[in-house]
Amino acid sequence: TTNMADKKIRENHLTAALATDFKVSKEDVQNVEWTESAGAGVMDGFTTEVVAARGTAKIANKNHVNFSYIAKLTPEVGHRVDLVKDVSKVNILISFLKRLNFDFQMGIMEKEYLFYVEILGQANELRSKMKLKSLAIPKCLYGLPDPGVLIMNNLKDLGYDLIKNQTGSKMRGLQDEDLTLFLQALASFHASTFQIIQESGGQDAFLQKYPTLANNLPLNKEFETMFKKEFNNSCENFALTARDFIDDKTSEKILKFKKKIWSCFEKGFHQPYGDFQTIIHGDSWVNNAMFRFEGDKAVEIAMLDFQCVRMTSPAVDLVYLIVTGTRPDLRTNFEKDWLKIYYEQFSQDLEAFGHSADEVYPFEKLVEDYDGIYDYGFTFCLMHIGVCKSFYFLLIFKKMLIEKSISGSDG
């Protein structure tokens, strides 16, 4: 519970969100009362703080209504002020301020604001005209680019949850219905952004209007050094673990991969990739989606966190999702089938927009692009080291990842 002095979400921002949610004017929203709690871990949002707000408000002449929202905040309205007051948290503050710097340099909140407030609305309007379902992305009820504020419905209170909170999820990864939902959601998203680009006059015209979405900006020396150190540490730690639980040869191969890990990162993160390009999610790993389950079966998905949206190949999203989120033994047998699931949905959506997928982006070209950017997915598999800490994952690791990603003579 929080009192007004301690609250991080401003009343006028909640008022605007409520007006959008209930389709009334802001003047029709009165008596807004709410409590706040952490919507994620203190540092989980990387550059933002996630706050859950639950409360009541009087809407026009109606009785009081209940609401449950999630707000993403940059430090001007987030927890930086709290950290400044507490000297014991100075190391957390320094780390957080570095992340804030990263946000400003990379334009992360600007990208996410632009996506939710403009691109997502355009995409769903186009889909509605073609009688297609809205994208599996929560609607933003209120957005402000500077200082950064995004408010949307709290999916947890609508019955959604992360895969990692499901029983046995660390052992199973994404598979079955949840992986199919994620692949289809990405396919519909990619097809829709492609259509937006076409209706804008093509890629060049689109990027003239939205230059922020061209690519991720290069890192300055400080952040480049920080990221390189993080990647190298991940490789070294995983090599040690592989030596203990797999064998010395696997450990040696991982250390060789360290030599090219930065070039793999830059190829997927900064440089436009592939002949066919559209706007991608950019951070499509398992924790950036929530699912609604019926029993142990996922029946709906909501994709989250569009801070890295940019113009590049859809294969970047696919390799990131599949390599970081699925078990290597399943990839050995089903990887091509998963790409076909994606492509079938992609083709259906493109056809609804009047395009032939075979002409726009043949399946064989998708597979070629996927294979060509595979090391990028492996790079982030090492970064998301929590996935790799599973003992079961380690035992089956060499079965496929090692052979496909790091078997070359150059590491």
mmCIF file of C-alpha atoms in Angstrom:
data_model
loop_
_atom_site.group_PDB
_atom_site.id
_atom_site.type_symbol
_atom_site.label_atom_id
_atom_site.label_comp_id
_atom_site.label_asym_id
_atom_site.label_seq_id
_atom_site.Cartn_x
_atom_site.Cartn_y
_atom_site.Cartn_z
ATOM 1 C CA THR A 1 0.000 0.000 0.000
ATOM 2 C CA THR A 2 1.279 3.506 -0.778
ATOM 3 C CA ASN A 3 0.295 6.992 0.301
ATOM 4 C CA MET A 4 0.099 9.877 -2.168
ATOM 5 C CA ALA A 5 3.554 11.236 -1.320
ATOM 6 C CA ASP A 6 5.201 7.906 -2.131
ATOM 7 C CA LYS A 7 3.334 7.176 -5.340
ATOM 8 C CA LYS A 8 5.293 6.928 -8.561
ATOM 9 C CA ILE A 9 2.412 7.108 -11.042
ATOM 10 C CA ARG A 10 0.906 10.552 -11.456
ATOM 11 C CA GLU A 11 -2.830 10.976 -11.076
ATOM 12 C CA ASN A 12 -3.184 12.864 -14.361
ATOM 13 C CA HIS A 13 -1.528 9.946 -16.191
ATOM 14 C CA LEU A 14 -3.937 7.446 -14.644
ATOM 15 C CA THR A 15 -6.842 9.769 -15.424
ATOM 16 C CA ALA A 16 -5.846 9.843 -19.090
ATOM 17 C CA ALA A 17 -5.487 6.039 -19.148
ATOM 18 C CA LEU A 18 -8.920 5.591 -17.573
ATOM 19 C CA ALA A 19 -10.470 7.990 -20.091
ATOM 20 C CA THR A 20 -9.067 5.879 -22.946
ATOM 21 C CA ASP A 21 -10.046 2.615 -21.298
ATOM 22 C CA PHE A 22 -13.653 3.626 -20.684
ATOM 23 C CA LYS A 23 -13.993 5.825 -23.802
ATOM 24 C CA VAL A 24 -14.853 9.038 -21.962
ATOM 25 C CA SER A 25 -13.239 12.445 -21.653
ATOM 26 C CA LYS A 26 -10.672 13.105 -18.927
ATOM 27 C CA GLU A 27 -13.173 15.451 -17.292
ATOM 28 C CA ASP A 28 -15.499 12.483 -16.842
ATOM 29 C CA VAL A 29 -12.926 10.664 -14.682
ATOM 30 C CA GLN A 30 -13.080 11.607 -10.996
ATOM 31 C CA ASN A 31 -12.108 10.354 -7.539
ATOM 32 C CA VAL A 32 -9.169 8.258 -8.704
ATOM 33 C CA GLU A 33 -7.757 6.246 -5.808
ATOM 34 C CA TRP A 34 -5.132 3.536 -6.111
ATOM 35 C CA THR A 35 -2.363 1.560 -4.479
ATOM 36 C CA GLU A 36 0.965 0.649 -6.045
ATOM 37 C CA SER A 37 3.234 -2.355 -5.919
ATOM 38 C CA ALA A 38 6.230 -3.613 -7.863
ATOM 39 C CA GLY A 39 5.199 -4.910 -11.279
ATOM 40 C CA ALA A 40 8.592 -6.583 -11.725
ATOM 41 C CA GLY A 41 11.927 -6.826 -9.935
ATOM 42 C CA VAL A 42 13.697 -3.522 -9.236
ATOM 43 C CA MET A 43 16.223 -4.002 -12.047
ATOM 44 C CA ASP A 44 14.191 -6.339 -14.268
ATOM 45 C CA GLY A 45 13.063 -3.571 -16.581
ATOM 46 C CA PHE A 46 16.700 -2.771 -17.480
ATOM 47 C CA THR A 47 16.046 0.911 -18.202
ATOM 48 C CA THR A 48 12.568 1.249 -16.737
ATOM 49 C CA GLU A 49 10.631 0.536 -13.579
ATOM 50 C CA VAL A 50 7.430 -1.479 -13.829
ATOM 51 C CA VAL A 51 4.710 -0.513 -11.337
ATOM 52 C CA ALA A 52 1.339 -2.178 -10.780
ATOM 53 C CA ALA A 53 -1.554 0.164 -9.942
ATOM 54 C CA ARG A 54 -4.887 -1.132 -8.650
ATOM 55 C CA GLY A 55 -7.726 1.106 -7.627
ATOM 56 C CA THR A 56 -11.123 2.656 -8.248
ATOM 57 C CA ALA A 57 -12.485 5.716 -10.013
ATOM 58 C CA LYS A 58 -15.824 7.348 -10.731
ATOM 59 C CA ILE A 59 -16.515 7.422 -14.463
ATOM 60 C CA ALA A 60 -19.040 10.030 -15.616
ATOM 61 C CA ASN A 61 -22.374 9.243 -13.936
ATOM 62 C CA LYS A 62 -21.559 5.594 -13.313
ATOM 63 C CA ASN A 63 -20.765 3.969 -10.025
ATOM 64 C CA HIS A 64 -17.125 3.523 -9.101
ATOM 65 C CA VAL A 65 -15.229 1.153 -11.383
ATOM 66 C CA ASN A 66 -12.220 -0.984 -10.550
ATOM 67 C CA PHE A 67 -9.028 -0.852 -12.587
ATOM 68 C CA SER A 68 -5.739 -2.746 -12.658
ATOM 69 C CA TYR A 69 -2.924 -1.284 -14.752
ATOM 70 C CA ILE A 70 0.788 -1.722 -15.324
ATOM 71 C CA ALA A 71 2.936 1.389 -15.811
ATOM 72 C CA LYS A 72 6.428 1.450 -17.288
ATOM 73 C CA LEU A 73 8.337 4.468 -16.050
ATOM 74 C CA THR A 74 11.726 5.983 -16.746
ATOM 75 C CA PRO A 75 13.605 7.275 -13.683
ATOM 76 C CA GLU A 76 12.205 10.821 -13.736
ATOM 77 C CA VAL A 77 8.988 9.273 -12.442
ATOM 78 C CA GLY A 78 10.370 5.957 -11.234
ATOM 79 C CA HIS A 79 12.548 4.764 -8.373
ATOM 80 C CA ARG A 80 15.721 6.800 -8.959
ATOM 81 C CA VAL A 81 14.543 9.329 -6.368
ATOM 82 C CA ASP A 82 14.133 6.582 -3.768
ATOM 83 C CA LEU A 83 17.644 5.311 -4.451
ATOM 84 C CA VAL A 84 19.144 8.785 -4.090
ATOM 85 C CA LYS A 85 17.654 9.023 -0.600
ATOM 86 C CA ASP A 86 19.251 5.750 0.501
ATOM 87 C CA VAL A 87 23.062 5.838 0.650
ATOM 88 C CA SER A 88 23.169 2.058 1.180
ATOM 89 C CA LYS A 89 21.822 1.640 -2.356
ATOM 90 C CA VAL A 90 24.507 3.724 -4.044
ATOM 91 C CA ASN A 91 25.811 0.787 -6.143
ATOM 92 C CA ILE A 92 22.296 0.029 -7.381
ATOM 93 C CA LEU A 93 21.880 3.720 -8.179
ATOM 94 C CA ILE A 94 25.115 3.854 -10.187
ATOM 95 C CA SER A 95 24.090 0.758 -12.114
ATOM 96 C CA PHE A 96 20.648 2.154 -12.744
ATOM 97 C CA LEU A 97 21.955 5.513 -13.925
ATOM 98 C CA LYS A 98 24.144 3.668 -16.425
ATOM 99 C CA ARG A 99 21.019 1.947 -17.682
ATOM 100 C CA LEU A 100 19.249 5.289 -17.892
ATOM 101 C CA ASN A 101 22.167 6.589 -19.970
ATOM 102 C CA PHE A 102 21.788 3.515 -22.173
ATOM 103 C CA ASP A 103 18.084 4.290 -22.591
ATOM 104 C CA PHE A 104 18.794 7.837 -23.698
ATOM 105 C CA GLN A 105 21.609 6.818 -26.036
ATOM 106 C CA MET A 106 19.672 3.989 -27.680
ATOM 107 C CA GLY A 107 16.320 5.799 -27.724
ATOM 108 C CA ILE A 108 14.672 2.789 -26.078
ATOM 109 C CA MET A 109 11.673 4.540 -24.526
ATOM 110 C CA GLU A 110 11.253 6.683 -27.618
ATOM 111 C CA LYS A 111 11.057 3.537 -29.741
ATOM 112 C CA GLU A 112 8.589 1.824 -27.455
ATOM 113 C CA TYR A 113 6.414 4.926 -27.188
ATOM 114 C CA LEU A 114 6.429 5.312 -30.979
ATOM 115 C CA PHE A 115 5.515 1.673 -31.436
ATOM 116 C CA TYR A 116 2.614 1.601 -28.979
ATOM 117 C CA VAL A 117 1.180 5.021 -29.767
ATOM 118 C CA GLU A 118 1.530 5.001 -33.570
ATOM 119 C CA ILE A 119 2.628 1.735 -35.203
ATOM 120 C CA LEU A 120 0.431 -0.646 -33.220
ATOM 121 C CA GLY A 121 -2.685 1.424 -33.898
ATOM 122 C CA GLN A 122 -1.942 1.541 -37.618
ATOM 123 C CA ALA A 123 -1.357 -2.208 -37.718
ATOM 124 C CA ASN A 124 -4.603 -3.080 -35.980
ATOM 125 C CA GLU A 125 -6.566 -0.637 -38.148
ATOM 126 C CA LEU A 126 -5.219 -2.337 -41.271
ATOM 127 C CA ARG A 127 -6.000 -5.754 -39.830
ATOM 128 C CA SER A 128 -9.538 -4.705 -38.956
ATOM 129 C CA LYS A 129 -10.140 -3.607 -42.563
ATOM 130 C CA MET A 130 -9.041 -7.046 -43.739
ATOM 131 C CA LYS A 131 -11.168 -8.753 -41.061
ATOM 132 C CA LEU A 132 -8.047 -10.086 -39.307
ATOM 133 C CA LYS A 133 -7.726 -10.425 -35.551
ATOM 134 C CA SER A 134 -5.887 -7.678 -33.710
ATOM 135 C CA LEU A 135 -2.235 -8.352 -32.999
ATOM 136 C CA ALA A 136 -1.472 -10.257 -29.810
ATOM 137 C CA ILE A 137 -0.113 -7.137 -28.138
ATOM 138 C CA PRO A 138 -1.740 -5.255 -25.241
ATOM 139 C CA LYS A 139 -3.161 -1.835 -26.047
ATOM 140 C CA CYS A 140 -1.378 1.165 -24.579
ATOM 141 C CA LEU A 141 -3.928 3.271 -22.695
ATOM 142 C CA TYR A 142 -1.619 6.225 -22.155
ATOM 143 C CA GLY A 143 1.862 7.135 -23.342
ATOM 144 C CA LEU A 144 4.285 9.977 -22.765
ATOM 145 C CA PRO A 145 7.743 9.945 -24.377
ATOM 146 C CA ASP A 146 9.595 12.338 -22.056
ATOM 147 C CA PRO A 147 9.634 11.574 -19.206
ATOM 148 C CA GLY A 148 8.754 8.077 -20.327
ATOM 149 C CA VAL A 149 5.397 6.693 -19.201
ATOM 150 C CA LEU A 150 3.410 3.806 -20.707
ATOM 151 C CA ILE A 151 0.222 2.513 -19.069
ATOM 152 C CA MET A 152 -1.681 -0.613 -20.097
ATOM 153 C CA ASN A 153 -3.903 -3.257 -18.556
ATOM 154 C CA ASN A 154 -2.335 -5.556 -15.984
ATOM 155 C CA LEU A 155 -2.332 -8.854 -17.856
ATOM 156 C CA LYS A 156 -1.675 -10.823 -14.682
ATOM 157 C CA ASP A 157 -5.096 -9.809 -13.381
ATOM 158 C CA LEU A 158 -6.595 -10.875 -16.726
ATOM 159 C CA GLY A 159 -5.312 -14.418 -16.242
ATOM 160 C CA TYR A 160 -1.979 -14.207 -18.101
ATOM 161 C CA ASP A 161 1.354 -15.388 -16.743
ATOM 162 C CA LEU A 162 4.960 -15.987 -17.779
ATOM 163 C CA ILE A 163 6.092 -19.427 -18.893
ATOM 164 C CA LYS A 164 8.744 -19.437 -16.175
ATOM 165 C CA ASN A 165 6.001 -19.450 -13.519
ATOM 166 C CA GLN A 166 4.522 -22.672 -14.856
ATOM 167 C CA THR A 167 5.401 -25.962 -13.194
ATOM 168 C CA GLY A 168 8.408 -27.590 -14.823
ATOM 169 C CA SER A 169 8.981 -24.698 -17.240
ATOM 170 C CA LYS A 170 12.736 -24.506 -16.650
ATOM 171 C CA MET A 171 13.066 -28.039 -17.950
ATOM 172 C CA ARG A 172 10.678 -27.824 -20.888
ATOM 173 C CA GLY A 173 11.264 -24.364 -22.349
ATOM 174 C CA LEU A 174 8.870 -23.261 -25.076
ATOM 175 C CA GLN A 175 7.126 -26.039 -26.968
ATOM 176 C CA ASP A 176 3.717 -27.221 -28.138
ATOM 177 C CA GLU A 177 0.931 -24.638 -27.921
ATOM 178 C CA ASP A 178 2.949 -21.832 -26.341
ATOM 179 C CA LEU A 179 5.671 -21.941 -29.009
ATOM 180 C CA THR A 180 3.064 -22.152 -31.790
ATOM 181 C CA LEU A 181 1.260 -19.104 -30.366
ATOM 182 C CA PHE A 182 4.508 -17.141 -30.171
ATOM 183 C CA LEU A 183 5.533 -18.032 -33.730
ATOM 184 C CA GLN A 184 2.099 -17.137 -35.114
ATOM 185 C CA ALA A 185 2.009 -13.862 -33.163
ATOM 186 C CA LEU A 186 5.379 -12.863 -34.602
ATOM 187 C CA ALA A 187 4.275 -13.861 -38.099
ATOM 188 C CA SER A 188 1.156 -11.677 -37.922
ATOM 189 C CA PHE A 189 3.202 -8.823 -36.486
ATOM 190 C CA HIS A 190 5.819 -9.035 -39.256
ATOM 191 C CA ALA A 191 3.194 -9.247 -42.009
ATOM 192 C CA SER A 192 1.333 -6.248 -40.572
ATOM 193 C CA THR A 193 4.404 -4.031 -40.266
ATOM 194 C CA PHE A 194 5.342 -4.995 -43.831
ATOM 195 C CA GLN A 195 1.932 -3.751 -44.964
ATOM 196 C CA ILE A 196 2.369 -0.483 -43.066
ATOM 197 C CA ILE A 197 5.697 0.010 -44.827
ATOM 198 C CA GLN A 198 4.101 -0.631 -48.236
ATOM 199 C CA GLU A 199 1.278 1.825 -47.569
ATOM 200 C CA SER A 200 3.843 4.409 -46.445
ATOM 201 C CA GLY A 201 5.443 4.310 -49.896
ATOM 202 C CA GLY A 202 8.130 1.716 -49.232
ATOM 203 C CA GLN A 203 10.990 1.231 -46.817
ATOM 204 C CA ASP A 204 12.814 4.504 -47.545
ATOM 205 C CA ALA A 205 9.661 6.602 -47.176
ATOM 206 C CA PHE A 206 8.731 4.787 -43.967
ATOM 207 C CA LEU A 207 12.142 5.373 -42.418
ATOM 208 C CA GLN A 208 12.077 9.040 -43.391
ATOM 209 C CA LYS A 209 8.930 9.312 -41.303
ATOM 210 C CA TYR A 210 10.214 7.073 -38.486
ATOM 211 C CA PRO A 211 14.033 7.317 -38.516
ATOM 212 C CA THR A 212 14.212 5.987 -34.959
ATOM 213 C CA LEU A 213 13.113 2.579 -36.257
ATOM 214 C CA ALA A 214 15.911 2.246 -38.819
ATOM 215 C CA ASN A 215 18.161 0.238 -36.506
ATOM 216 C CA ASN A 216 19.684 0.170 -33.049
ATOM 217 C CA LEU A 217 22.208 2.976 -32.704
ATOM 218 C CA PRO A 218 25.876 2.039 -32.171
ATOM 219 C CA LEU A 219 26.993 1.897 -28.552
ATOM 220 C CA ASN A 220 29.453 4.430 -27.228
ATOM 221 C CA LYS A 221 32.794 3.144 -25.937
ATOM 222 C CA GLU A 222 31.613 2.852 -22.328
ATOM 223 C CA PHE A 223 28.650 0.652 -23.159
ATOM 224 C CA GLU A 224 30.520 -1.284 -25.817
ATOM 225 C CA THR A 225 33.136 -2.161 -23.197
ATOM 226 C CA MET A 226 30.417 -3.091 -20.696
ATOM 227 C CA PHE A 227 28.594 -5.345 -23.154
ATOM 228 C CA LYS A 228 31.771 -7.023 -24.381
ATOM 229 C CA LYS A 229 32.733 -7.794 -20.810
ATOM 230 C CA GLU A 230 29.279 -9.235 -20.164
ATOM 231 C CA PHE A 231 29.411 -11.433 -23.259
ATOM 232 C CA ASN A 232 32.930 -12.628 -22.500
ATOM 233 C CA ASN A 233 32.031 -13.419 -18.890
ATOM 234 C CA SER A 234 28.988 -15.384 -20.029
ATOM 235 C CA CYS A 235 31.127 -17.418 -22.425
ATOM 236 C CA GLU A 236 33.768 -18.114 -19.783
ATOM 237 C CA ASN A 237 31.246 -19.060 -17.106
ATOM 238 C CA PHE A 238 29.386 -21.350 -19.459
ATOM 239 C CA ALA A 239 32.638 -22.932 -20.624
ATOM 240 C CA LEU A 240 33.474 -23.754 -17.008
ATOM 241 C CA THR A 241 30.026 -25.250 -16.472
ATOM 242 C CA ALA A 242 30.273 -27.229 -19.711
ATOM 243 C CA ARG A 243 33.645 -28.620 -18.620
ATOM 244 C CA ASP A 244 32.110 -29.855 -15.381
ATOM 245 C CA PHE A 245 28.908 -31.306 -16.841
ATOM 246 C CA ILE A 246 29.625 -32.105 -20.512
ATOM 247 C CA ASP A 247 33.285 -32.504 -21.515
ATOM 248 C CA ASP A 248 36.519 -30.593 -22.129
ATOM 249 C CA LYS A 249 36.023 -30.499 -25.898
ATOM 250 C CA THR A 250 32.686 -28.699 -25.576
ATOM 251 C CA SER A 251 34.224 -26.241 -23.122
ATOM 252 C CA GLU A 252 37.060 -25.505 -25.549
ATOM 253 C CA LYS A 253 34.601 -24.863 -28.400
ATOM 254 C CA ILE A 254 32.656 -22.368 -26.320
ATOM 255 C CA LEU A 255 35.870 -20.496 -25.515
ATOM 256 C CA LYS A 256 36.683 -20.397 -29.240
ATOM 257 C CA PHE A 257 33.225 -18.972 -29.917
ATOM 258 C CA LYS A 258 34.123 -16.097 -27.580
ATOM 259 C CA LYS A 259 36.454 -14.766 -30.283
ATOM 260 C CA LYS A 260 33.539 -14.007 -32.589
ATOM 261 C CA ILE A 261 30.757 -13.368 -30.101
ATOM 262 C CA TRP A 262 30.901 -9.580 -30.489
ATOM 263 C CA SER A 263 30.730 -9.678 -34.283
ATOM 264 C CA CYS A 264 27.737 -12.049 -33.981
ATOM 265 C CA PHE A 265 26.027 -9.572 -31.654
ATOM 266 C CA GLU A 266 26.663 -6.591 -33.931
ATOM 267 C CA LYS A 267 25.444 -8.496 -36.994
ATOM 268 C CA GLY A 268 22.043 -9.106 -35.431
ATOM 269 C CA PHE A 269 21.649 -6.093 -33.146
ATOM 270 C CA HIS A 270 23.022 -3.118 -35.078
ATOM 271 C CA GLN A 271 23.353 -4.011 -38.740
ATOM 272 C CA PRO A 272 20.317 -4.383 -41.033
ATOM 273 C CA TYR A 273 20.238 -8.027 -42.110
ATOM 274 C CA GLY A 274 18.759 -9.804 -45.121
ATOM 275 C CA ASP A 275 17.216 -8.705 -48.407
ATOM 276 C CA PHE A 276 13.669 -8.847 -47.033
ATOM 277 C CA GLN A 277 13.190 -6.523 -44.091
ATOM 278 C CA THR A 278 10.295 -5.329 -41.980
ATOM 279 C CA ILE A 279 9.787 -4.006 -38.461
ATOM 280 C CA ILE A 280 10.632 -6.717 -35.943
ATOM 281 C CA HIS A 281 10.157 -7.074 -32.188
ATOM 282 C CA GLY A 282 13.899 -7.179 -31.572
ATOM 283 C CA ASP A 283 13.846 -8.838 -28.136
ATOM 284 C CA SER A 284 11.648 -11.861 -28.741
ATOM 285 C CA TRP A 285 12.678 -14.148 -25.909
ATOM 286 C CA VAL A 286 10.415 -16.171 -23.663
ATOM 287 C CA ASN A 287 10.057 -13.596 -20.856
ATOM 288 C CA ASN A 288 8.737 -10.982 -23.263
ATOM 289 C CA ALA A 289 5.459 -12.816 -23.689
ATOM 290 C CA MET A 290 2.675 -13.735 -21.300
ATOM 291 C CA PHE A 291 0.218 -16.562 -21.848
ATOM 292 C CA ARG A 292 -3.285 -17.369 -20.698
ATOM 293 C CA PHE A 293 -3.552 -21.017 -19.765
ATOM 294 C CA GLU A 294 -6.445 -23.420 -19.540
ATOM 295 C CA GLY A 295 -5.079 -26.153 -17.347
ATOM 296 C CA ASP A 296 -1.514 -26.634 -18.523
ATOM 297 C CA LYS A 297 -2.310 -25.614 -22.111
ATOM 298 C CA ALA A 298 -1.523 -22.113 -23.420
ATOM 299 C CA VAL A 299 -4.514 -20.720 -25.318
ATOM 300 C CA GLU A 300 -3.637 -17.026 -25.758
ATOM 301 C CA ILE A 301 -0.465 -14.948 -25.928
ATOM 302 C CA ALA A 302 0.384 -11.296 -25.366
ATOM 303 C CA MET A 303 3.779 -10.076 -26.609
ATOM 304 C CA LEU A 304 5.474 -7.422 -24.468
ATOM 305 C CA ASP A 305 8.390 -4.963 -24.347
ATOM 306 C CA PHE A 306 8.877 -3.372 -27.756
ATOM 307 C CA GLN A 307 11.995 -1.433 -26.799
ATOM 308 C CA CYS A 308 14.191 -2.822 -29.589
ATOM 309 C CA VAL A 309 11.820 -2.569 -32.575
ATOM 310 C CA ARG A 310 13.732 -1.907 -35.774
ATOM 311 C CA MET A 311 13.930 -2.569 -39.496
ATOM 312 C CA THR A 312 15.660 -5.859 -40.294
ATOM 313 C CA SER A 313 14.977 -9.478 -41.239
ATOM 314 C CA PRO A 314 12.162 -11.398 -39.487
ATOM 315 C CA ALA A 315 14.714 -14.208 -39.130
ATOM 316 C CA VAL A 316 16.370 -12.184 -36.349
ATOM 317 C CA ASP A 317 13.224 -12.511 -34.212
ATOM 318 C CA LEU A 318 12.868 -16.186 -35.055
ATOM 319 C CA VAL A 319 16.414 -17.217 -34.256
ATOM 320 C CA TYR A 320 16.341 -15.222 -31.017
ATOM 321 C CA LEU A 321 13.091 -16.871 -29.949
ATOM 322 C CA ILE A 322 13.929 -20.435 -30.956
ATOM 323 C CA VAL A 323 17.560 -20.635 -29.853
ATOM 324 C CA THR A 324 17.069 -18.945 -26.474
ATOM 325 C CA GLY A 325 13.675 -20.456 -25.703
ATOM 326 C CA THR A 326 13.601 -24.079 -26.827
ATOM 327 C CA ARG A 327 15.419 -27.263 -25.890
ATOM 328 C CA PRO A 328 18.296 -28.305 -28.174
ATOM 329 C CA ASP A 329 17.031 -31.876 -28.496
ATOM 330 C CA LEU A 330 13.676 -30.610 -29.793
ATOM 331 C CA ARG A 331 15.374 -28.225 -32.213
ATOM 332 C CA THR A 332 17.233 -31.157 -33.706
ATOM 333 C CA ASN A 333 13.934 -32.752 -34.737
ATOM 334 C CA PHE A 334 11.458 -29.888 -35.102
ATOM 335 C CA GLU A 335 13.258 -26.649 -36.034
ATOM 336 C CA LYS A 336 12.202 -26.758 -39.687
ATOM 337 C CA ASP A 337 8.614 -27.575 -38.640
ATOM 338 C CA TRP A 338 8.569 -24.537 -36.356
ATOM 339 C CA LEU A 339 9.699 -22.299 -39.209
ATOM 340 C CA LYS A 340 6.883 -23.744 -41.320
ATOM 341 C CA ILE A 341 4.347 -22.892 -38.580
ATOM 342 C CA TYR A 342 5.605 -19.313 -38.659
ATOM 343 C CA TYR A 343 5.600 -19.155 -42.441
ATOM 344 C CA GLU A 344 2.088 -20.526 -42.814
ATOM 345 C CA GLN A 345 0.687 -17.735 -40.627
ATOM 346 C CA PHE A 346 2.926 -15.152 -42.302
ATOM 347 C CA SER A 347 1.656 -16.275 -45.717
ATOM 348 C CA GLN A 348 -1.995 -16.153 -44.658
ATOM 349 C CA ASP A 349 -1.676 -12.619 -43.328
ATOM 350 C CA LEU A 350 0.276 -11.386 -46.340
ATOM 351 C CA GLU A 351 -2.349 -12.909 -48.643
ATOM 352 C CA ALA A 352 -5.073 -11.034 -46.738
ATOM 353 C CA PHE A 353 -3.132 -7.832 -47.466
ATOM 354 C CA GLY A 354 -2.912 -8.728 -51.153
ATOM 355 C CA HIS A 355 0.636 -10.119 -51.317
ATOM 356 C CA SER A 356 2.058 -13.508 -52.255
ATOM 357 C CA ALA A 357 4.544 -14.727 -49.652
ATOM 358 C CA ASP A 358 6.262 -16.853 -52.309
ATOM 359 C CA GLU A 359 7.024 -13.671 -54.237
ATOM 360 C CA VAL A 360 7.690 -11.370 -51.284
ATOM 361 C CA TYR A 361 9.722 -13.727 -49.100
ATOM 362 C CA PRO A 362 9.995 -17.383 -50.180
ATOM 363 C CA PHE A 363 10.259 -19.988 -47.441
ATOM 364 C CA GLU A 364 13.663 -21.126 -48.719
ATOM 365 C CA LYS A 365 14.964 -17.561 -48.286
ATOM 366 C CA LEU A 366 13.604 -17.427 -44.734
ATOM 367 C CA VAL A 367 15.463 -20.644 -43.897
ATOM 368 C CA GLU A 368 18.639 -19.267 -45.490
ATOM 369 C CA ASP A 369 18.360 -16.051 -43.465
ATOM 370 C CA TYR A 370 17.643 -18.017 -40.300
ATOM 371 C CA ASP A 371 20.734 -20.181 -40.745
ATOM 372 C CA GLY A 372 22.819 -17.130 -41.598
ATOM 373 C CA ILE A 373 21.970 -15.313 -38.360
ATOM 374 C CA TYR A 374 21.945 -18.397 -36.121
ATOM 375 C CA ASP A 375 25.029 -17.380 -34.137
ATOM 376 C CA TYR A 376 23.168 -14.259 -32.986
ATOM 377 C CA GLY A 377 20.616 -16.441 -31.245
ATOM 378 C CA PHE A 378 23.355 -18.520 -29.672
ATOM 379 C CA THR A 379 25.018 -15.320 -28.402
ATOM 380 C CA PHE A 380 21.873 -14.382 -26.514
ATOM 381 C CA CYS A 381 21.423 -17.947 -25.330
ATOM 382 C CA LEU A 382 24.683 -17.416 -23.433
ATOM 383 C CA MET A 383 23.504 -14.029 -22.189
ATOM 384 C CA HIS A 384 20.244 -15.455 -20.884
ATOM 385 C CA ILE A 385 22.395 -17.683 -18.768
ATOM 386 C CA GLY A 386 19.479 -18.587 -16.513
ATOM 387 C CA VAL A 387 18.242 -20.867 -19.305
ATOM 388 C CA CYS A 388 21.614 -22.566 -19.463
ATOM 389 C CA LYS A 389 21.799 -23.239 -15.721
ATOM 390 C CA SER A 390 19.356 -26.086 -16.081
ATOM 391 C CA PHE A 391 21.312 -29.299 -15.504
ATOM 392 C CA TYR A 392 19.120 -31.046 -18.059
ATOM 393 C CA PHE A 393 19.887 -28.338 -20.613
ATOM 394 C CA LEU A 394 23.613 -28.885 -20.084
ATOM 395 C CA LEU A 395 23.381 -32.616 -20.603
ATOM 396 C CA ILE A 396 21.708 -32.221 -23.989
ATOM 397 C CA PHE A 397 23.496 -29.019 -24.992
ATOM 398 C CA LYS A 398 26.143 -30.613 -27.210
ATOM 399 C CA LYS A 399 23.547 -32.688 -29.039
ATOM 400 C CA MET A 400 22.752 -29.851 -31.400
ATOM 401 C CA LEU A 401 23.818 -26.332 -30.421
ATOM 402 C CA ILE A 402 27.512 -27.098 -30.342
ATOM 403 C CA GLU A 403 27.483 -28.830 -33.705
ATOM 404 C CA LYS A 404 25.468 -26.102 -35.421
ATOM 405 C CA SER A 405 26.848 -22.952 -33.824
ATOM 406 C CA ILE A 406 30.469 -23.466 -32.872
ATOM 407 C CA SER A 407 31.820 -26.439 -34.783
ATOM 408 C CA GLY A 408 33.769 -24.432 -37.362
ATOM 409 C CA SER A 409 37.546 -24.375 -37.323
ATOM 410 C CA ASP A 410 37.521 -20.670 -36.433
ATOM 411 C CA GLY A 411 35.327 -21.350 -33.410
#
